PDB file of C-alpha atoms in Angstrom:
ATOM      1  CA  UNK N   1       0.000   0.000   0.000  1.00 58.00           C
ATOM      2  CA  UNK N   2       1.676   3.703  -0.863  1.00 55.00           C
ATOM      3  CA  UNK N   3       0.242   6.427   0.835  1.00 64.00           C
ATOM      4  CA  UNK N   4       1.689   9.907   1.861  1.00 73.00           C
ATOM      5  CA  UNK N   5       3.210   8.720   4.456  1.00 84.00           C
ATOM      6  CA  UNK N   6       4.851   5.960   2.630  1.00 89.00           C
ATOM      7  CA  UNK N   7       4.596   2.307   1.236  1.00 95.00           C
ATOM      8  CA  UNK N   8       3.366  -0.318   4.269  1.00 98.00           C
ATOM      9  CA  UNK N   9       3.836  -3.867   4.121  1.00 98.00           C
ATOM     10  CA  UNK N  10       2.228  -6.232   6.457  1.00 98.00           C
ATOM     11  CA  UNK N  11       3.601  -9.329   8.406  1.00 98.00           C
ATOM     12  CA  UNK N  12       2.148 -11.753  10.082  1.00 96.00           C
ATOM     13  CA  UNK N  13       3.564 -13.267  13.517  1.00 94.00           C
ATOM     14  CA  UNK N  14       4.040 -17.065  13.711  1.00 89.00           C
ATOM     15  CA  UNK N  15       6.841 -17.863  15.806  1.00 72.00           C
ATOM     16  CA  UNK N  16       4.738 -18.717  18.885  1.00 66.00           C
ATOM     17  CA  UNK N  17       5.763 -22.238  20.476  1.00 57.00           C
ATOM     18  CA  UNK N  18       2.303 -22.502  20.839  1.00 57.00           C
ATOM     19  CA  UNK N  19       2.464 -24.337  24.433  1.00 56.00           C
ATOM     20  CA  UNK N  20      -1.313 -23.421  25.827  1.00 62.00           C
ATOM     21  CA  UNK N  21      -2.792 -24.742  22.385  1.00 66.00           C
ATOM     22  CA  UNK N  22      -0.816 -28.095  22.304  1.00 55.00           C
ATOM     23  CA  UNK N  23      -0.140 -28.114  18.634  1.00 66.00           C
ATOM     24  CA  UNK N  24       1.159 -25.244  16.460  1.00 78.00           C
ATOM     25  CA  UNK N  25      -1.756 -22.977  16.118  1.00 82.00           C
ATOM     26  CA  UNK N  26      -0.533 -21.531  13.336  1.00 82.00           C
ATOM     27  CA  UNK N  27      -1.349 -25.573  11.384  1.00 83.00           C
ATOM     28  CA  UNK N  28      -4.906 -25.050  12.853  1.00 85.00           C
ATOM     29  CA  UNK N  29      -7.859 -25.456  10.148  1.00 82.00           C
ATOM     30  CA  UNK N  30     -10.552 -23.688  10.784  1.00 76.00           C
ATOM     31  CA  UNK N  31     -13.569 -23.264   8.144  1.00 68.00           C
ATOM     32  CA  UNK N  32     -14.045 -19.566   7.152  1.00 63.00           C
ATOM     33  CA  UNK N  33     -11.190 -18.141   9.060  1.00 63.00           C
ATOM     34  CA  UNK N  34     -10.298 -14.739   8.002  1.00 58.00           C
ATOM     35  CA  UNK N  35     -12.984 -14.740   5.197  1.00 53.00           C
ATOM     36  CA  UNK N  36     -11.489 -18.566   3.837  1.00 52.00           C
ATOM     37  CA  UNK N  37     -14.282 -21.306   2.623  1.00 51.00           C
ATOM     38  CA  UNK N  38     -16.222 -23.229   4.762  1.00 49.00           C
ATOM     39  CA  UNK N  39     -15.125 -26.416   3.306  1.00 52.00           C
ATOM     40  CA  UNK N  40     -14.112 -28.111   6.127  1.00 50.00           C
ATOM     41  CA  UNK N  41     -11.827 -30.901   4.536  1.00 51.00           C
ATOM     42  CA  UNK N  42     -10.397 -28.252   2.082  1.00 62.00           C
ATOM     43  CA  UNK N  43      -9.824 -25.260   5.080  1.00 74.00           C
ATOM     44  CA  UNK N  44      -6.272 -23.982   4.715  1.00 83.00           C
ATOM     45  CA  UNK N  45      -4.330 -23.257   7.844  1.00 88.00           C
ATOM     46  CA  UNK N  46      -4.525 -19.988  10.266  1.00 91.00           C
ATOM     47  CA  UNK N  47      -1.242 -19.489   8.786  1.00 93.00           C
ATOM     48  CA  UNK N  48      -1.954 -19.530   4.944  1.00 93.00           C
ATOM     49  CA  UNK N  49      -5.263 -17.764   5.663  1.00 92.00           C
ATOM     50  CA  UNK N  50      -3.883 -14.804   7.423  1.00 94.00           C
ATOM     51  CA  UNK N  51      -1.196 -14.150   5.277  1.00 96.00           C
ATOM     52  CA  UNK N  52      -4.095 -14.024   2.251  1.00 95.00           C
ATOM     53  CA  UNK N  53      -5.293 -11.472   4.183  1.00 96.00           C
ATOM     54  CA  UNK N  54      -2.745  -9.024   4.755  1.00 97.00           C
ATOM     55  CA  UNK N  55      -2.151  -9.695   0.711  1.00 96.00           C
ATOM     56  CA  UNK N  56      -5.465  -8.360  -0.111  1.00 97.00           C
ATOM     57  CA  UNK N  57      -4.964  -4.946   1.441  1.00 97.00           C
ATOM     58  CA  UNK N  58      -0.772  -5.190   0.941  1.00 97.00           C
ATOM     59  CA  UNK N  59       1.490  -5.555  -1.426  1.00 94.00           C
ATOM     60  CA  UNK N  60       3.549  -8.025   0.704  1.00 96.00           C
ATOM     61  CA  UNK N  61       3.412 -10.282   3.180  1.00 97.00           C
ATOM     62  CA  UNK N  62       6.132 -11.281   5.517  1.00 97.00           C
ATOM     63  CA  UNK N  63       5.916 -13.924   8.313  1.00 96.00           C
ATOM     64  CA  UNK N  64       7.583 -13.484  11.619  1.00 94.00           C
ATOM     65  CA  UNK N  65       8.489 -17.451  12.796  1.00 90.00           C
ATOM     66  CA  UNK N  66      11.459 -18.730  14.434  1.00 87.00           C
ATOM     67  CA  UNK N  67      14.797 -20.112  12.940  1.00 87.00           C
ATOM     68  CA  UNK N  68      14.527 -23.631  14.110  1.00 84.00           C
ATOM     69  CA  UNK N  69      11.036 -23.607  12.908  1.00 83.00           C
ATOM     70  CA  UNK N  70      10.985 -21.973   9.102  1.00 85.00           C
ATOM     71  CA  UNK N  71       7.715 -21.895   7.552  1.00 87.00           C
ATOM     72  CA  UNK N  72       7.975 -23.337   4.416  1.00 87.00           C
ATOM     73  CA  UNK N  73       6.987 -21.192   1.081  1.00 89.00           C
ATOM     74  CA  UNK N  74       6.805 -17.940   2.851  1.00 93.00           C
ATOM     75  CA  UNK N  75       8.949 -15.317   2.638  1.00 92.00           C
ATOM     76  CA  UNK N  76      10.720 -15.650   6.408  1.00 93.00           C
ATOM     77  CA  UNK N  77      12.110 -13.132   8.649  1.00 95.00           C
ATOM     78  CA  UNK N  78      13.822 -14.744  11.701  1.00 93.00           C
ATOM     79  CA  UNK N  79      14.207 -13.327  14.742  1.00 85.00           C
ATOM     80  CA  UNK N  80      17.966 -11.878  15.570  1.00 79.00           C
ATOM     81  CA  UNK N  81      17.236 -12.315  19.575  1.00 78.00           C
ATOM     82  CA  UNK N  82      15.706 -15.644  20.002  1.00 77.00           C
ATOM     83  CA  UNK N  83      13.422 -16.779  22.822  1.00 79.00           C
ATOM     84  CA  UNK N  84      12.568 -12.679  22.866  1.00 85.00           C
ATOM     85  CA  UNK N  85       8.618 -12.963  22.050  1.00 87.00           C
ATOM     86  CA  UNK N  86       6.675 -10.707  19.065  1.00 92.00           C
ATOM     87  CA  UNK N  87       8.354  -8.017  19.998  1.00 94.00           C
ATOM     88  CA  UNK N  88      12.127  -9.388  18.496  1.00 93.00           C
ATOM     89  CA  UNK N  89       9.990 -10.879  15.528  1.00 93.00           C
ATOM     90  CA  UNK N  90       8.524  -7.305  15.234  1.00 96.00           C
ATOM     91  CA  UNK N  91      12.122  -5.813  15.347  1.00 96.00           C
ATOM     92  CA  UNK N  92      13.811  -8.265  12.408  1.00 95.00           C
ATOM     93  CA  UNK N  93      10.356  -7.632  10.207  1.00 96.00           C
ATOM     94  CA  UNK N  94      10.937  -3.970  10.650  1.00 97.00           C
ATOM     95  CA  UNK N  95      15.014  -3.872   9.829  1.00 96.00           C
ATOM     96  CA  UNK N  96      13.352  -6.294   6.965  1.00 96.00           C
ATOM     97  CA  UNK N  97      10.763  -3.747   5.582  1.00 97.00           C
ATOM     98  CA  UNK N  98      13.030  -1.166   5.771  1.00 97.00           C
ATOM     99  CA  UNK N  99      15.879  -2.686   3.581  1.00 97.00           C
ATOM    100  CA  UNK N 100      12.956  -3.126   1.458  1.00 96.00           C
ATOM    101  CA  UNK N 101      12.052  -0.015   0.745  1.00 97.00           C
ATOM    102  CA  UNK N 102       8.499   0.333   3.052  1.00 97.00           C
ATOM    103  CA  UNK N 103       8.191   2.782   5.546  1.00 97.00           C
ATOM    104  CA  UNK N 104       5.654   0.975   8.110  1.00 98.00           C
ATOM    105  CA  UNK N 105       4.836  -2.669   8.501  1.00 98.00           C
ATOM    106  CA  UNK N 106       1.095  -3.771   9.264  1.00 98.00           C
ATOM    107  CA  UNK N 107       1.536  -6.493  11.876  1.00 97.00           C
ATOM    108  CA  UNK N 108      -0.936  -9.385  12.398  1.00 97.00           C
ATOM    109  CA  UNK N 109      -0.905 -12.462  14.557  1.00 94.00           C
ATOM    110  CA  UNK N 110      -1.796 -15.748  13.131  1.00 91.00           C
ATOM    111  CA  UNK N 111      -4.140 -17.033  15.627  1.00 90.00           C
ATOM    112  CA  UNK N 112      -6.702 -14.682  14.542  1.00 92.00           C
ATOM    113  CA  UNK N 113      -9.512 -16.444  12.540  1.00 90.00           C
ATOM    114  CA  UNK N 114     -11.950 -13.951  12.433  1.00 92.00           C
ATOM    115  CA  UNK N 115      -9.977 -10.597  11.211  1.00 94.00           C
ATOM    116  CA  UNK N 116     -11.436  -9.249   8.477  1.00 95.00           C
ATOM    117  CA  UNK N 117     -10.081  -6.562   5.616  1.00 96.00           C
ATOM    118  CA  UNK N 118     -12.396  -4.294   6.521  1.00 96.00           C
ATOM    119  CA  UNK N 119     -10.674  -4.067   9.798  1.00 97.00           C
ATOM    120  CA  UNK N 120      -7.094  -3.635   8.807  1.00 98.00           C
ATOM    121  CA  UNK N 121      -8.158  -1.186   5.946  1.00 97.00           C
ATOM    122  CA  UNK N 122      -9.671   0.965   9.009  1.00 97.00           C
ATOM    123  CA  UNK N 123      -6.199   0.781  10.814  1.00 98.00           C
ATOM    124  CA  UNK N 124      -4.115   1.972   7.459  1.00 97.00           C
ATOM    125  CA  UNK N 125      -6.682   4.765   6.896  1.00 97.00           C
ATOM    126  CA  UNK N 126      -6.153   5.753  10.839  1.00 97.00           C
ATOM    127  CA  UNK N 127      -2.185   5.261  10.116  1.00 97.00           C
ATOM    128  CA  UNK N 128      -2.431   7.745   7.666  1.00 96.00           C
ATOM    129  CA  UNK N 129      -4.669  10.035   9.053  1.00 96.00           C
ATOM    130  CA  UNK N 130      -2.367  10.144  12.567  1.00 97.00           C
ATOM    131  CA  UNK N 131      -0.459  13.082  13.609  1.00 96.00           C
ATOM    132  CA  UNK N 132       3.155  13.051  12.051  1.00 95.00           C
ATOM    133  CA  UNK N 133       5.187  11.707  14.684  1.00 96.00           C
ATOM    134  CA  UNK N 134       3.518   8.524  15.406  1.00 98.00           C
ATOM    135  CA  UNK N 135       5.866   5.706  15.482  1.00 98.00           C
ATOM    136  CA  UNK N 136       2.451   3.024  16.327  1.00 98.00           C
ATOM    137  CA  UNK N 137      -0.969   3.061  15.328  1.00 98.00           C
ATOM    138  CA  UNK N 138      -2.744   0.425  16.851  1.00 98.00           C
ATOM    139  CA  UNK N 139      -6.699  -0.396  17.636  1.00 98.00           C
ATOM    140  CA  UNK N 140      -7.590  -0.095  21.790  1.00 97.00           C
ATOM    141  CA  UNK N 141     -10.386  -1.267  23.530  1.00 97.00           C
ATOM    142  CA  UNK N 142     -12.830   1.328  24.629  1.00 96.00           C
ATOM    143  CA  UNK N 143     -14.302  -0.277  27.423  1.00 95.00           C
ATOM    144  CA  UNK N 144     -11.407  -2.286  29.239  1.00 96.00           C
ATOM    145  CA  UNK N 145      -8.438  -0.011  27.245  1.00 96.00           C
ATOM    146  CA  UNK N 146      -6.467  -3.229  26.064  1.00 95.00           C
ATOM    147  CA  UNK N 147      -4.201  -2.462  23.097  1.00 97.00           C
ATOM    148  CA  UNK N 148      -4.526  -4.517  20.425  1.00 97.00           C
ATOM    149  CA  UNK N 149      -0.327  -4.407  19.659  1.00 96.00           C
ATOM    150  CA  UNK N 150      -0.988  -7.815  17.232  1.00 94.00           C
ATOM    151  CA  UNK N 151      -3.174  -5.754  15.164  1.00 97.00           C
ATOM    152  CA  UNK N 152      -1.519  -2.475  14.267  1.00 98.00           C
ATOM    153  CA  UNK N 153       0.706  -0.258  11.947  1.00 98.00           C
ATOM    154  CA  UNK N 154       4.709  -0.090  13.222  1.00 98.00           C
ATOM    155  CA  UNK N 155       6.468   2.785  11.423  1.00 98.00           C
ATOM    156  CA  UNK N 156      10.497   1.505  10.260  1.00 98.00           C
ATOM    157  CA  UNK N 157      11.299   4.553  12.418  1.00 98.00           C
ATOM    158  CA  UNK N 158      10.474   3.043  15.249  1.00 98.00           C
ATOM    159  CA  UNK N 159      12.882   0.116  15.095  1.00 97.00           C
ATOM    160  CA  UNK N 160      15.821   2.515  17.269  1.00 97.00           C
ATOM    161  CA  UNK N 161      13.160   2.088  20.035  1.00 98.00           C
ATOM    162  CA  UNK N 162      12.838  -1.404  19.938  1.00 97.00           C
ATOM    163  CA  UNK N 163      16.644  -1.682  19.886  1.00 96.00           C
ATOM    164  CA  UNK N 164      16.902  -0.200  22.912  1.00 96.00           C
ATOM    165  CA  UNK N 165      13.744  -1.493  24.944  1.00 96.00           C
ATOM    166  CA  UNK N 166      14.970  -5.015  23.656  1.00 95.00           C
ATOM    167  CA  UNK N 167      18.525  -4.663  24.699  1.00 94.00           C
ATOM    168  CA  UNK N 168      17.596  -3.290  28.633  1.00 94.00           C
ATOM    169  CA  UNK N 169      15.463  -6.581  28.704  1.00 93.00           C
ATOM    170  CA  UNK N 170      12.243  -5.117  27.717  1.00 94.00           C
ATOM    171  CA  UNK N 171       9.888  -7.638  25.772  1.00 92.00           C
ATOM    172  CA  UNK N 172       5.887  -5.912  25.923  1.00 94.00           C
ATOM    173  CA  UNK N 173       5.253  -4.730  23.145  1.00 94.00           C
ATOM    174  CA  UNK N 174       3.135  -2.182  24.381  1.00 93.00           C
ATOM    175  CA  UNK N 175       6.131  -0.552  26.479  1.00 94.00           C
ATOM    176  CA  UNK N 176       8.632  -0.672  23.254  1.00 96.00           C
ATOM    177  CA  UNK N 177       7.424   3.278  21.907  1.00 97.00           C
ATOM    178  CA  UNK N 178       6.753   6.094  24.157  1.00 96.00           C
ATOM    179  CA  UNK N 179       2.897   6.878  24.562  1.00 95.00           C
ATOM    180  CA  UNK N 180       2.881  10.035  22.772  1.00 97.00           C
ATOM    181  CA  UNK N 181       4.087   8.009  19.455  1.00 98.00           C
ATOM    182  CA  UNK N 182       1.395   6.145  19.660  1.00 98.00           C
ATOM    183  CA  UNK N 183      -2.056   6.887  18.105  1.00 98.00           C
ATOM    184  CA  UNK N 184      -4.904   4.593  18.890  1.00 98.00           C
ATOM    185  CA  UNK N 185      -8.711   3.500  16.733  1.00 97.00           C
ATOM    186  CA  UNK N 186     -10.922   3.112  19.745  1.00 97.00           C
ATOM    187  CA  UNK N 187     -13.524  -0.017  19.003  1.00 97.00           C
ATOM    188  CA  UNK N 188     -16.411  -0.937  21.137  1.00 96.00           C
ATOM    189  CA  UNK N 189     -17.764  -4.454  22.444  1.00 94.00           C
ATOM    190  CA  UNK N 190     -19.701  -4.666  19.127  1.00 93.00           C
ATOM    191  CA  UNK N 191     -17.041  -4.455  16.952  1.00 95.00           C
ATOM    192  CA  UNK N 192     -14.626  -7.084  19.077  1.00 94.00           C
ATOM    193  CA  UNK N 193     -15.539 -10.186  16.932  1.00 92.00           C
ATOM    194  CA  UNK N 194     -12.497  -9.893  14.531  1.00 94.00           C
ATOM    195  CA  UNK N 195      -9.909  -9.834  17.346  1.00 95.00           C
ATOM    196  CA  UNK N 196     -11.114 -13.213  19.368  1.00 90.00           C
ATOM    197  CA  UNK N 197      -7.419 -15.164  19.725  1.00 87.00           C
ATOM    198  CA  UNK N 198      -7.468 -18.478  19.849  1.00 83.00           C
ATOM    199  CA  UNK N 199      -4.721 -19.761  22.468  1.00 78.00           C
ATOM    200  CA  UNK N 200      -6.326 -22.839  24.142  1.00 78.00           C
ATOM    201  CA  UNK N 201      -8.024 -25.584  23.137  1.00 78.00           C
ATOM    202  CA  UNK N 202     -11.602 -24.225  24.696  1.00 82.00           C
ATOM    203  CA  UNK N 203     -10.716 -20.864  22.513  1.00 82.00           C
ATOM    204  CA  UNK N 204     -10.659 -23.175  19.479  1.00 77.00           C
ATOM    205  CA  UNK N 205     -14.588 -24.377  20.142  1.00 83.00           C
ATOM    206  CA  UNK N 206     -15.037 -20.718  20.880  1.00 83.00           C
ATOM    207  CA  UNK N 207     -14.178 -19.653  17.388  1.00 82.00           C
ATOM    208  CA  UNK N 208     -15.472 -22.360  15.613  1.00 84.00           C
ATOM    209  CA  UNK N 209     -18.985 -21.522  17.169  1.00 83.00           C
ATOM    210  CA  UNK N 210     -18.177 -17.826  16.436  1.00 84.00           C
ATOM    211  CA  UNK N 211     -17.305 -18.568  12.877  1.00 81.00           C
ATOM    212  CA  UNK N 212     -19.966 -20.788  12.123  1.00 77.00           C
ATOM    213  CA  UNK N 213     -22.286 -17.955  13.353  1.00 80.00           C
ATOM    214  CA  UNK N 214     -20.644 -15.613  11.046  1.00 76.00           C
ATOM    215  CA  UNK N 215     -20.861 -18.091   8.167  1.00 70.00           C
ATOM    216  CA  UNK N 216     -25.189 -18.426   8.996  1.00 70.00           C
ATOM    217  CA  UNK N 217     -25.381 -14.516   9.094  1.00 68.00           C
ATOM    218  CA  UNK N 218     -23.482 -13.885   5.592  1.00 60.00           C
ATOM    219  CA  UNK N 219     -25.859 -16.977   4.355  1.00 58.00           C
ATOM    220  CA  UNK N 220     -28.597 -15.625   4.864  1.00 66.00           C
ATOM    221  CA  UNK N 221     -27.398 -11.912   3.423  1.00 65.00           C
ATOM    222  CA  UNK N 222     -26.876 -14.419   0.341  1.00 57.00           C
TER     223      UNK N 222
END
């Protein structure tokens, strides 16, 4: 995407070992995930799904995964600190873009099944309508004021602030950039669906209820 402000590619986070799930949530099939097909036998995985996403509102797609674990037929970007959480996968994808020519880097987790463009189009609109210094643009919460830091807009500028959270020992990603570099899209309880994470097992039966509900509400739009 090229705006004003500069080109954005997007990456999507899959280096997660994945220990509360049991299995490698980023293999998980689940029908209709991130606007997919309800096929159930043909359902790609959160992975493949994702990254679809962020490629039909970006040019490009990165994936953040570790080096002992490659994903296969993506275009990698390993972390440089291992064992460091998002927030070193965050800082290799940004060193990444940047060598690449983009100026920001739309990041998404992978164990998001029911994101939707519509939602990351809103963030990249708010990215470029933020004040000129922002270094984050992410959505928040409006009743409980959690930051949705898997589901925002890091600017390549940014990455000398991750350098130096990272190297003091910092790893939240929400303490990486100072507050007033970051601009926030407030959301309400009725417009939570597309950030439900799945990171247990019971989260799993959660979404797959959720997103057969979504599935009988578009069907019977149809």
């Amino acid at each position: 995407m090229n705006s004003e402000k500069g080109r954005v590619a997007g990456v999507v986070l899959a280096g997660g070992l994945s220990s509360r799930m049991g299995a490698d949530k980023a293999r998980l099939r689940l029908p209709g995930a991130c606007g997919a097909g309800i096929d159930a036998a043909a359902a790609p995985d959160l992975l493949f799904t994702a990254c679809a996403l962020v490629r039909s509102v970006l040019p490009l797609c990165l994936v953040s995964c570790r080096a002992d674990a490659p994903r296969q037929g993506y275009d990698c970007v390993f972390d440089a600190l291992p064992g460091q959480g998002p927030a070193a996968g965050l800082q290799a994808a940004l060193r990444h873009a940047g060598e690449l020519g983009y100026t920001a880097l739309l990041a998404l987790s992978c164990d998001l099944p029911l994101m939707d463009a519509h939602t990351l189009r809103r963030l990249l609109a708010a990215r470029d309508a933020a004040p000129p210094q922002t270094l984050v643009t992410a959505y928040r919460a409006r009743d409980t004021g959690r930051v949705e830091s898997l589901t925002a807009v890091y600017e390549v500028a940014a990455l000398p602030y991750f350098d130096a959270a990272l190297a003091r020992g910092e790893r939240k990603l929400g303490l990486m950039v100072p507050g007033e570099l970051r601009h926030f899209v407030d959301y309400g309880p009725e417009e939570s669906e597309p950030f439900f994470n799945c990171n247990c097992p019971a989260d799993l039966e959660q979404a797959r209820t959720l997103l057969a509900q979504k599935n009988a509400r578009f069907a019977e739009k149809g």
